[in-house]
């Protein structure tokens, strides 16, 4: 059964024609037009913004971070927590003044918030200076939307509710010269009870392997050294494809591309983190020894209500098998504190997982009810102060573990990827260990994009420091 809709190359070509039409209009404006693309949320959104910039560049736009000088503003939004939404509404609200000063400005809102009817209604009624709202499913039609806006100035809302599609051949303008994101799949089928992603990003769908390999090959030729394969649920890759293939096969194929570069991937779900994946990671020399494997909560009752489909025991067993295969594996995870009904005793099971696994770093969140998800309807009796107290216990424990883990690096020499000049005057470069820990490096003669041996001399809970060997 074939479930993924591929946008036809002719349809994508038509969008490139819209780019040319916009470029022809823009050529008549007095100044070269600039665009401001403001991105919230995860790497998937960063990757989407790179495609929006790719289209904008083809339309003749340059880029700015200053909303005053932008002819087009695109706000690529995140809906994962209420806090992210508030920030977006605040910033979009403030643009009403900018637009008053520059009435020709086009203001566009896209990303995960744009796919929620509640948000679309609020923008329609209360943020009338926003010209265009479009959801993730129609990003590939961005040039056509801009063209229409420029020729027929009326507001547009394009947020079809669909399982989603895949469009190849969209131009990209990347933000970095050393690290690159490559989306390999989109969407999520898991429906964890707290999460809005499956509702806004559609069903899981995978890009064809040859398209992914061609993109990575080109990045390697352009000199990229650190390539992250992206997907909301990356190790479900391939289930929707006609060929019999999976994420491990994809890793193996990317690893076979000639060149000196590192492969990372995120995000993985414990239920799909198989022994085959671990063995492939151990065998493939370019796959970085790091795994981001969210476990969210340490208590089995809570995991069940979260609809996580794994238990604490299963998670810990997988981690211990992975550590056997790759002893210096760097582990990170996401955790939610204060899920509806989680007691402080149940929360303490999360602390036990931290003690047992000893993650290198964590991304920790307090539960935020997302309208439309089952968890938003659940009884949530725990007072905010108690949740905060638990959250602080969690971060204090993790700080201690991160500090100890980082201290263990001191004295070692690691092959690190120099990724940028340092923004800290005491150092010359910022670099990353193979496991993606940040290293501030002193020394001369290196340049971004080089792998260099670095002797680690000091550490704290956030990062390492060292000198070029
Ligand atoms: N509240 C708090 N955190 C959430 N996450 C996802 N949904 C919510 C929510 N409603 C966290 C999960 C996920 C990460 C990307 O964000 O930990 O792994
Ligand atoms: Fe935010 Fe999730 Fe959407 Fe990423 S996928 S932008 S984290 S809601």
Coordinates of C-alpha atoms and ligand atoms in Angstrom, one line a residue:
X1 CA 0.0 0.0 0.0
X2 CA 1.5 3.3 -1.1
X3 CA 0.4 6.1 1.2
X4 CA 2.8 9.0 0.6
X5 CA 1.8 11.7 -1.9
X6 CA 4.8 13.0 -3.8
X7 CA 4.3 16.5 -5.3
X8 CA 5.0 16.2 -9.0
X9 CA 8.2 17.8 -10.3
X10 CA 6.0 19.8 -12.7
X11 CA 4.2 21.3 -9.8
X12 CA 7.4 22.3 -8.0
X13 CA 8.7 23.8 -11.3
X14 CA 5.6 25.8 -11.5
X15 CA 6.5 27.3 -8.1
X16 CA 9.9 28.2 -9.5
X17 CA 8.1 30.1 -12.3
X18 CA 6.2 32.0 -9.6
X19 CA 9.5 32.9 -8.1
X20 CA 10.6 34.4 -11.4
X21 CA 7.4 36.3 -11.7
X22 CA 7.9 37.8 -8.2
X23 CA 11.5 38.6 -9.1
X24 CA 10.3 40.4 -12.2
X25 CA 8.0 42.5 -10.0
X26 CA 10.7 43.1 -7.4
X27 CA 13.1 44.3 -10.0
X28 CA 10.9 47.4 -10.5
X29 CA 11.0 48.3 -6.8
X30 CA 13.4 51.1 -5.9
X31 CA 15.6 49.0 -3.6
X32 CA 16.7 45.4 -3.5
X33 CA 14.0 43.8 -1.3
X34 CA 14.9 42.2 2.0
X35 CA 13.2 39.4 3.9
X36 CA 13.2 38.5 7.6
X37 CA 12.6 34.9 8.4
X38 CA 12.0 34.4 12.1
X39 CA 12.1 30.8 13.3
X40 CA 10.8 29.3 16.6
X41 CA 10.9 25.8 17.8
X42 CA 12.8 22.7 16.7
X43 CA 15.3 21.8 13.9
X44 CA 12.5 20.7 11.7
X45 CA 11.3 24.3 11.6
X46 CA 14.9 25.5 11.0
X47 CA 15.0 23.2 8.0
X48 CA 11.7 24.5 6.8
X49 CA 12.9 28.1 7.1
X50 CA 15.9 27.2 5.0
X51 CA 13.5 26.2 2.2
X52 CA 11.5 29.4 2.7
X53 CA 14.8 31.4 2.4
X54 CA 15.6 29.3 -0.7
X55 CA 12.4 30.3 -2.4
X56 CA 12.9 33.9 -1.3
X57 CA 16.4 34.1 -2.7
X58 CA 15.0 32.8 -6.1
X59 CA 12.4 35.7 -5.8
X60 CA 15.3 38.1 -5.7
X61 CA 15.3 38.8 -1.9
X62 CA 18.2 39.4 0.3
X63 CA 18.0 38.8 4.1
X64 CA 17.9 40.9 7.2
X65 CA 17.2 40.4 10.9
X66 CA 15.6 43.9 11.2
X67 CA 11.8 44.0 10.8
X68 CA 12.0 47.7 9.9
X69 CA 13.8 47.1 6.6
X70 CA 12.0 43.9 5.6
X71 CA 9.6 43.9 2.7
X72 CA 8.5 40.4 3.7
X73 CA 8.4 39.0 7.2
X74 CA 7.9 35.3 7.7
X75 CA 7.3 34.0 11.2
X76 CA 7.8 30.2 11.3
X77 CA 6.0 29.2 14.6
X78 CA 6.1 26.5 17.2
X79 CA 3.1 25.1 19.0
X80 CA 4.7 22.6 21.3
X81 CA 4.2 24.6 24.5
X82 CA 2.0 27.5 25.5
X83 CA 5.1 29.6 26.2
X84 CA 6.2 29.4 22.6
X85 CA 2.8 30.5 21.4
X86 CA 2.7 33.5 23.8
X87 CA 6.1 34.6 22.4
X88 CA 4.8 34.4 18.9
X89 CA 1.6 36.3 19.6
X90 CA 3.6 39.0 21.4
X91 CA 6.0 39.4 18.6
X92 CA 3.3 39.3 15.9
X93 CA 1.3 41.9 17.8
X94 CA 4.2 44.2 17.9
X95 CA 4.5 44.1 14.1
X96 CA 1.3 46.2 13.9
X97 CA 3.5 49.3 14.5
X98 CA 6.1 48.3 12.0
X99 CA 3.5 47.7 9.4
X100 CA 2.0 51.1 10.1
X101 CA 5.3 52.7 9.2
X102 CA 5.8 50.4 6.2
X103 CA 2.3 49.7 4.7
X104 CA 3.8 47.8 1.8
X105 CA 5.2 45.2 4.1
X106 CA 3.9 41.6 3.8
X107 CA 3.6 39.7 7.1
X108 CA 3.3 35.9 6.9
X109 CA 2.8 33.4 9.6
X110 CA 3.5 29.7 9.1
X111 CA 4.6 26.6 11.0
X112 CA 2.8 24.5 13.6
X113 CA 0.7 27.3 15.1
X114 CA -0.7 28.1 11.7
X115 CA -2.2 24.6 11.4
X116 CA -4.4 25.1 14.5
X117 CA -7.9 26.4 13.8
X118 CA -7.9 28.3 17.1
X119 CA -4.8 30.3 16.1
X120 CA -6.1 30.9 12.6
X121 CA -9.3 32.4 14.0
X122 CA -7.3 34.6 16.4
X123 CA -5.1 35.9 13.6
X124 CA -8.2 36.5 11.3
X125 CA -10.0 38.5 13.9
X126 CA -7.4 40.2 16.1
X127 CA -4.2 40.4 14.1
X128 CA -5.5 42.0 10.9
X129 CA -2.0 43.2 9.8
X130 CA -1.0 39.6 9.1
X131 CA -1.4 39.1 5.3
X132 CA -0.8 35.4 4.9
X133 CA -1.2 32.3 7.1
X134 CA -0.1 28.9 5.7
X135 CA 0.4 25.5 7.3
X136 CA 3.3 23.2 7.0
X137 CA 1.5 21.1 4.3
X138 CA 1.5 23.9 1.8
X139 CA 5.0 25.3 2.4
X140 CA 6.0 24.1 -1.1
X141 CA 3.4 26.6 -2.6
X142 CA 5.0 29.6 -0.9
X143 CA 6.0 31.4 -4.1
X144 CA 2.5 31.1 -5.5
X145 CA 1.1 32.6 -2.3
X146 CA 3.5 35.5 -2.4
X147 CA 2.8 36.1 -6.1
X148 CA -0.9 36.2 -5.4
X149 CA -0.5 38.5 -2.5
X150 CA 1.6 41.0 -4.5
X151 CA -0.8 41.1 -7.4
X152 CA -4.1 41.0 -5.5
X153 CA -3.7 42.5 -2.0
X154 CA -6.2 40.6 0.1
X155 CA -5.5 38.4 3.1
X156 CA -4.9 34.7 2.5
X157 CA -5.4 31.7 4.8
X158 CA -4.1 28.3 3.5
X159 CA -4.2 25.7 6.2
X160 CA -5.7 22.5 4.7
X161 CA -6.0 19.6 7.1
X162 CA -4.4 16.7 5.2
X163 CA -2.1 13.8 6.0
X164 CA 0.7 15.6 4.2
X165 CA 2.9 15.2 1.2
X166 CA 6.6 15.3 0.1
X167 CA 8.0 17.9 -2.3
X168 CA 11.5 17.4 -3.8
X169 CA 13.5 20.1 -5.5
X170 CA 12.7 23.1 -3.4
X171 CA 15.7 25.4 -3.2
X172 CA 17.4 25.9 0.1
X173 CA 19.6 28.7 1.6
X174 CA 21.4 27.2 4.6
X175 CA 22.3 29.2 7.7
X176 CA 25.6 27.4 8.4
X177 CA 28.6 26.3 6.3
X178 CA 29.7 23.4 8.5
X179 CA 26.5 21.8 9.8
X180 CA 23.5 21.0 7.8
X181 CA 20.0 19.6 8.4
X182 CA 18.5 17.0 6.1
X183 CA 14.9 16.1 6.6
X184 CA 14.4 12.4 5.9
X185 CA 10.8 12.1 7.0
X186 CA 7.9 14.3 8.2
X187 CA 5.0 13.9 10.5
X188 CA 4.3 11.6 13.5
X189 CA 1.9 8.7 14.0
X190 CA 2.5 8.2 17.8
X191 CA -0.1 10.5 19.3
X192 CA 1.5 10.8 22.7
X193 CA -1.3 12.2 24.8
X194 CA 0.4 15.5 25.5
X195 CA 1.7 16.3 22.1
X196 CA 0.3 18.6 19.4
X197 CA 2.7 17.5 16.6
X198 CA 0.6 14.7 15.1
X199 CA -2.3 17.1 14.7
X200 CA -0.3 19.8 13.0
X201 CA 2.4 17.9 11.1
X202 CA 0.3 15.1 9.6
X203 CA 1.1 11.4 9.2
X204 CA 4.6 9.9 9.0
X205 CA 6.0 10.0 5.5
X206 CA 9.5 9.3 4.2
X207 CA 11.6 10.8 1.5
X208 CA 12.9 8.2 -1.0
X209 CA 16.4 7.0 -0.2
X210 CA 18.0 8.2 -3.5
X211 CA 16.7 11.7 -3.0
X212 CA 18.2 11.8 0.5
X213 CA 21.5 10.4 -0.6
X214 CA 21.8 12.9 -3.5
X215 CA 21.2 15.7 -1.0
X216 CA 23.9 14.4 1.4
X217 CA 26.4 13.8 -1.4
X218 CA 26.0 17.4 -2.6
X219 CA 26.4 18.7 1.0
X220 CA 29.6 16.7 1.4
X221 CA 30.9 18.1 -1.9
X222 CA 30.1 21.6 -0.7
X223 CA 32.3 21.0 2.4
X224 CA 29.6 20.3 5.1
X225 CA 31.1 18.2 7.9
X226 CA 28.3 17.5 10.2
X227 CA 25.0 16.3 8.8
X228 CA 21.9 15.7 10.9
X229 CA 19.2 13.5 9.5
X230 CA 15.9 15.0 10.8
X231 CA 12.4 13.7 11.5
X232 CA 9.9 14.0 14.2
X233 CA 10.3 10.3 14.6
X234 CA 13.3 9.5 12.6
X235 CA 13.7 5.8 13.2
X236 CA 10.2 5.0 11.9
X237 CA 11.8 6.0 8.5
X238 CA 10.8 3.8 5.6
X239 CA 7.6 2.2 6.8
X240 CA 5.5 4.1 4.3
X241 CA 7.8 3.4 1.3
X242 CA 7.3 0.7 -1.3
X243 CA 10.7 -0.7 -0.8
X244 CA 11.5 -2.8 2.2
X245 CA 13.9 -0.5 4.1
X246 CA 14.3 1.1 7.4
X247 CA 16.3 3.8 9.2
X248 CA 19.3 1.6 9.8
X249 CA 19.6 0.9 6.1
X250 CA 19.4 4.6 5.5
X251 CA 22.2 5.2 8.0
X252 CA 24.3 2.5 6.4
X253 CA 23.8 4.1 2.9
X254 CA 24.6 7.6 4.1
X255 CA 27.7 6.2 5.9
X256 CA 28.9 4.7 2.5
X257 CA 29.1 8.2 0.9
X258 CA 32.8 9.0 0.5
X259 CA 34.2 11.9 2.5
X260 CA 35.2 12.9 6.0
X261 CA 32.0 13.9 7.8
X262 CA 29.8 13.1 10.8
X263 CA 26.3 11.8 10.7
X264 CA 23.8 12.6 13.5
X265 CA 20.0 12.1 13.7
X266 CA 17.1 13.1 15.7
X267 CA 14.5 12.5 17.2
X268 CA 14.3 8.8 18.0
X269 CA 11.4 7.1 19.8
X270 CA 12.4 4.3 22.3
X271 CA 9.9 1.9 20.7
X272 CA 11.7 2.0 17.4
X273 CA 15.2 2.1 18.8
X274 CA 16.1 -1.5 17.8
X275 CA 19.2 -3.6 18.3
X276 CA 19.7 -3.3 14.5
X277 CA 19.9 0.4 14.9
X278 CA 22.4 0.2 17.7
X279 CA 24.6 -2.3 15.8
X280 CA 24.4 -0.1 12.7
X281 CA 25.5 2.9 14.8
X282 CA 28.4 0.9 16.3
X283 CA 29.5 -0.3 12.8
X284 CA 29.2 2.9 10.8
X285 CA 32.4 5.0 11.5
X286 CA 30.8 8.2 10.4
X287 CA 27.7 7.9 12.7
X288 CA 28.5 10.1 15.7
X289 CA 28.4 8.3 19.1
X290 CA 25.4 10.2 20.4
X291 CA 21.7 9.3 20.8
X292 CA 18.9 11.7 21.7
X293 CA 16.3 9.3 23.1
X294 CA 13.4 11.0 24.9
X295 CA 11.9 8.9 27.8
X296 CA 9.6 11.7 29.1
X297 CA 8.8 10.1 32.5
X298 CA 10.2 7.3 34.7
X299 CA 7.0 5.8 36.0
X300 CA 5.2 3.1 34.1
X301 CA 1.7 4.3 35.0
X302 CA 2.5 7.8 33.8
X303 CA 4.1 6.5 30.6
X304 CA 0.9 4.5 29.9
X305 CA -1.3 7.6 30.3
X306 CA 1.2 9.5 28.1
X307 CA 0.6 6.7 25.5
X308 CA 4.3 6.3 25.2
X309 CA 4.2 2.6 24.4
X310 CA 7.3 1.7 26.3
X311 CA 8.0 1.0 30.0
X312 CA 10.9 2.2 32.1
X313 CA 12.3 -1.3 32.1
X314 CA 12.3 -1.6 28.3
X315 CA 14.0 1.8 28.1
X316 CA 16.7 1.0 30.5
X317 CA 17.3 -2.3 28.9
X318 CA 17.8 -0.7 25.5
X319 CA 20.2 1.9 27.0
X320 CA 22.3 -0.8 28.6
X321 CA 22.5 -2.8 25.4
X322 CA 23.6 0.4 23.6
X323 CA 26.2 1.1 26.2
X324 CA 27.6 -2.4 25.7
X325 CA 28.0 -1.8 22.0
X326 CA 29.2 1.8 22.2
X327 CA 30.8 2.4 25.6
X328 CA 31.5 6.1 25.1
X329 CA 28.0 6.9 23.8
X330 CA 26.7 10.3 24.6
X331 CA 23.1 10.2 25.7
X332 CA 20.5 13.0 25.9
X333 CA 16.8 12.9 26.5
X334 CA 13.6 15.0 26.9
X335 CA 11.6 14.9 30.1
X336 CA 8.2 16.3 31.0
X337 CA 7.6 17.2 34.7
X338 CA 4.1 17.6 36.1
X339 CA 2.1 15.5 33.6
X340 CA -1.6 15.5 34.8
X341 CA -1.9 13.1 37.7
X342 CA 1.8 12.5 38.2
X343 CA 2.5 12.4 41.9
X344 CA 5.7 13.5 43.5
X345 CA 6.4 9.8 44.3
X346 CA 5.9 8.9 40.6
X347 CA 8.1 11.8 39.6
X348 CA 10.9 10.4 41.8
X349 CA 11.0 7.4 39.4
X350 CA 12.2 9.9 36.7
X351 CA 15.1 10.9 39.1
X352 CA 16.0 7.2 39.4
X353 CA 16.3 6.9 35.6
X354 CA 18.7 9.9 35.6
X355 CA 20.8 8.2 38.3
X356 CA 20.9 4.9 36.4
X357 CA 21.5 6.2 32.8
X358 CA 23.6 9.3 33.6
X359 CA 22.6 11.4 30.6
X360 CA 25.1 13.9 29.3
X361 CA 22.4 16.5 29.0
X362 CA 18.6 16.8 29.2
X363 CA 15.9 19.0 27.8
X364 CA 13.4 19.4 30.6
X365 CA 9.9 20.8 30.3
X366 CA 7.0 21.5 32.6
X367 CA 3.8 20.0 31.2
X368 CA 1.9 22.5 29.1
X369 CA -1.7 21.7 28.2
X370 CA -2.2 21.8 24.4
X371 CA -5.8 22.3 23.3
X372 CA -7.1 19.3 21.3
X373 CA -4.8 16.8 22.9
X374 CA -6.1 14.1 25.4
X375 CA -3.8 15.3 28.2
X376 CA -5.3 18.8 28.1
X377 CA -8.6 17.3 29.3
X378 CA -7.1 15.2 32.1
X379 CA -7.4 16.1 35.8
X380 CA -4.4 18.0 36.9
X381 CA -4.6 18.5 40.7
X382 CA -0.9 19.2 41.5
X383 CA -0.3 22.8 42.4
X384 CA 2.1 24.8 40.2
X385 CA 4.6 25.3 43.1
X386 CA 4.9 21.5 43.6
X387 CA 5.6 21.0 39.9
X388 CA 8.2 23.7 40.0
X389 CA 9.9 22.2 43.1
X390 CA 10.1 18.8 41.3
X391 CA 11.4 20.5 38.2
X392 CA 14.1 22.2 40.2
X393 CA 15.1 18.8 41.8
X394 CA 15.4 17.4 38.3
X395 CA 17.6 20.1 37.0
X396 CA 19.8 20.2 40.1
X397 CA 20.4 16.4 39.8
X398 CA 21.1 16.7 36.1
X399 CA 23.5 19.6 36.6
X400 CA 25.5 17.5 39.0
X401 CA 25.6 14.6 36.6
X402 CA 26.5 16.8 33.6
X403 CA 29.3 18.4 35.6
X404 CA 30.7 15.1 36.6
X405 CA 30.4 13.7 33.1
X406 CA 32.1 16.8 31.7
X407 CA 34.9 16.6 34.3
X408 CA 35.7 13.1 33.1
X409 CA 36.8 14.5 29.7
X410 CA 39.6 16.6 31.3
X411 CA 43.0 15.3 30.2
X412 CA 41.6 13.5 27.1
X413 CA 42.5 14.4 23.6
X414 CA 39.5 14.3 21.2
X415 CA 39.1 14.8 17.5
X416 CA 36.7 17.8 17.4
X417 CA 35.0 19.6 14.7
X418 CA 35.8 23.3 14.7
X419 CA 32.5 25.0 13.8
X420 CA 33.0 28.8 14.3
X421 CA 35.2 31.5 15.7
X422 CA 34.6 31.7 19.5
X423 CA 32.2 34.4 20.8
X424 CA 34.1 34.2 24.1
X425 CA 37.2 36.5 24.0
X426 CA 39.2 34.0 26.1
X427 CA 39.1 31.4 23.3
X428 CA 39.7 31.3 19.6
X429 CA 37.1 28.7 18.4
X430 CA 34.0 26.9 19.3
X431 CA 34.1 23.2 18.5
X432 CA 32.1 20.0 19.1
X433 CA 33.2 16.6 20.3
X434 CA 32.1 13.6 18.3
X435 CA 29.3 13.3 20.9
X436 CA 28.3 16.9 20.2
X437 CA 29.5 18.4 23.5
X438 CA 30.5 22.1 23.1
X439 CA 34.2 22.8 23.5
X440 CA 35.8 26.3 23.7
X441 CA 39.2 26.0 22.1
X442 CA 42.3 28.1 22.4
X443 CA 44.9 28.0 19.7
X444 CA 45.7 29.4 16.3
X445 CA 45.8 28.1 12.8
X446 CA 42.5 26.2 12.7
X447 CA 39.5 27.1 10.6
X448 CA 35.8 26.2 10.8
X449 CA 35.1 23.0 9.1
X450 CA 38.3 21.3 10.2
X451 CA 38.5 18.2 12.4
X452 CA 41.3 18.9 14.9
X453 CA 42.7 17.2 17.9
X454 CA 41.8 19.1 21.0
X455 CA 43.2 18.4 24.5
X456 CA 40.5 19.0 27.1
X457 CA 41.8 21.1 30.0
X458 CA 38.7 22.3 31.8
X459 CA 35.0 21.8 32.1
X460 CA 31.8 23.0 33.7
X461 CA 28.2 21.7 33.7
X462 CA 27.5 23.2 30.2
X463 CA 30.7 22.8 28.2
X464 CA 34.3 21.8 27.9
X465 CA 37.4 23.9 27.2
X466 CA 40.7 22.9 25.7
X467 CA 43.6 23.7 23.4
X468 CA 44.6 22.7 19.9
X469 CA 47.2 19.9 19.9
Ligands
LIG1 N1 4.1 20.0 27.5 C1 5.4 20.0 27.8 N2 6.4 19.5 27.0 C2 6.0 18.9 25.9 N3 6.7 18.3 24.9 C3 5.9 17.9 23.9 N4 4.6 18.3 24.2 C4 4.7 18.9 25.4 C5 3.7 19.5 26.3 N5 2.4 19.5 25.9 C6 8.2 18.1 25.0 C7 8.5 16.6 24.9 C8 9.1 16.4 23.6 C9 9.7 17.8 23.4 C10 10.0 18.1 22.0 O1 8.8 18.7 23.9 O2 9.4 16.3 25.9 O3 9.9 15.3 23.5
LIG2 FE1 7.5 23.1 17.6 FE2 7.1 20.5 17.4 FE3 6.4 22.1 15.5 FE4 8.9 21.6 16.0 S1 7.4 20.1 15.3 S2 8.0 23.5 15.5 S3 8.9 21.5 18.2 S4 5.5 22.0 17.5

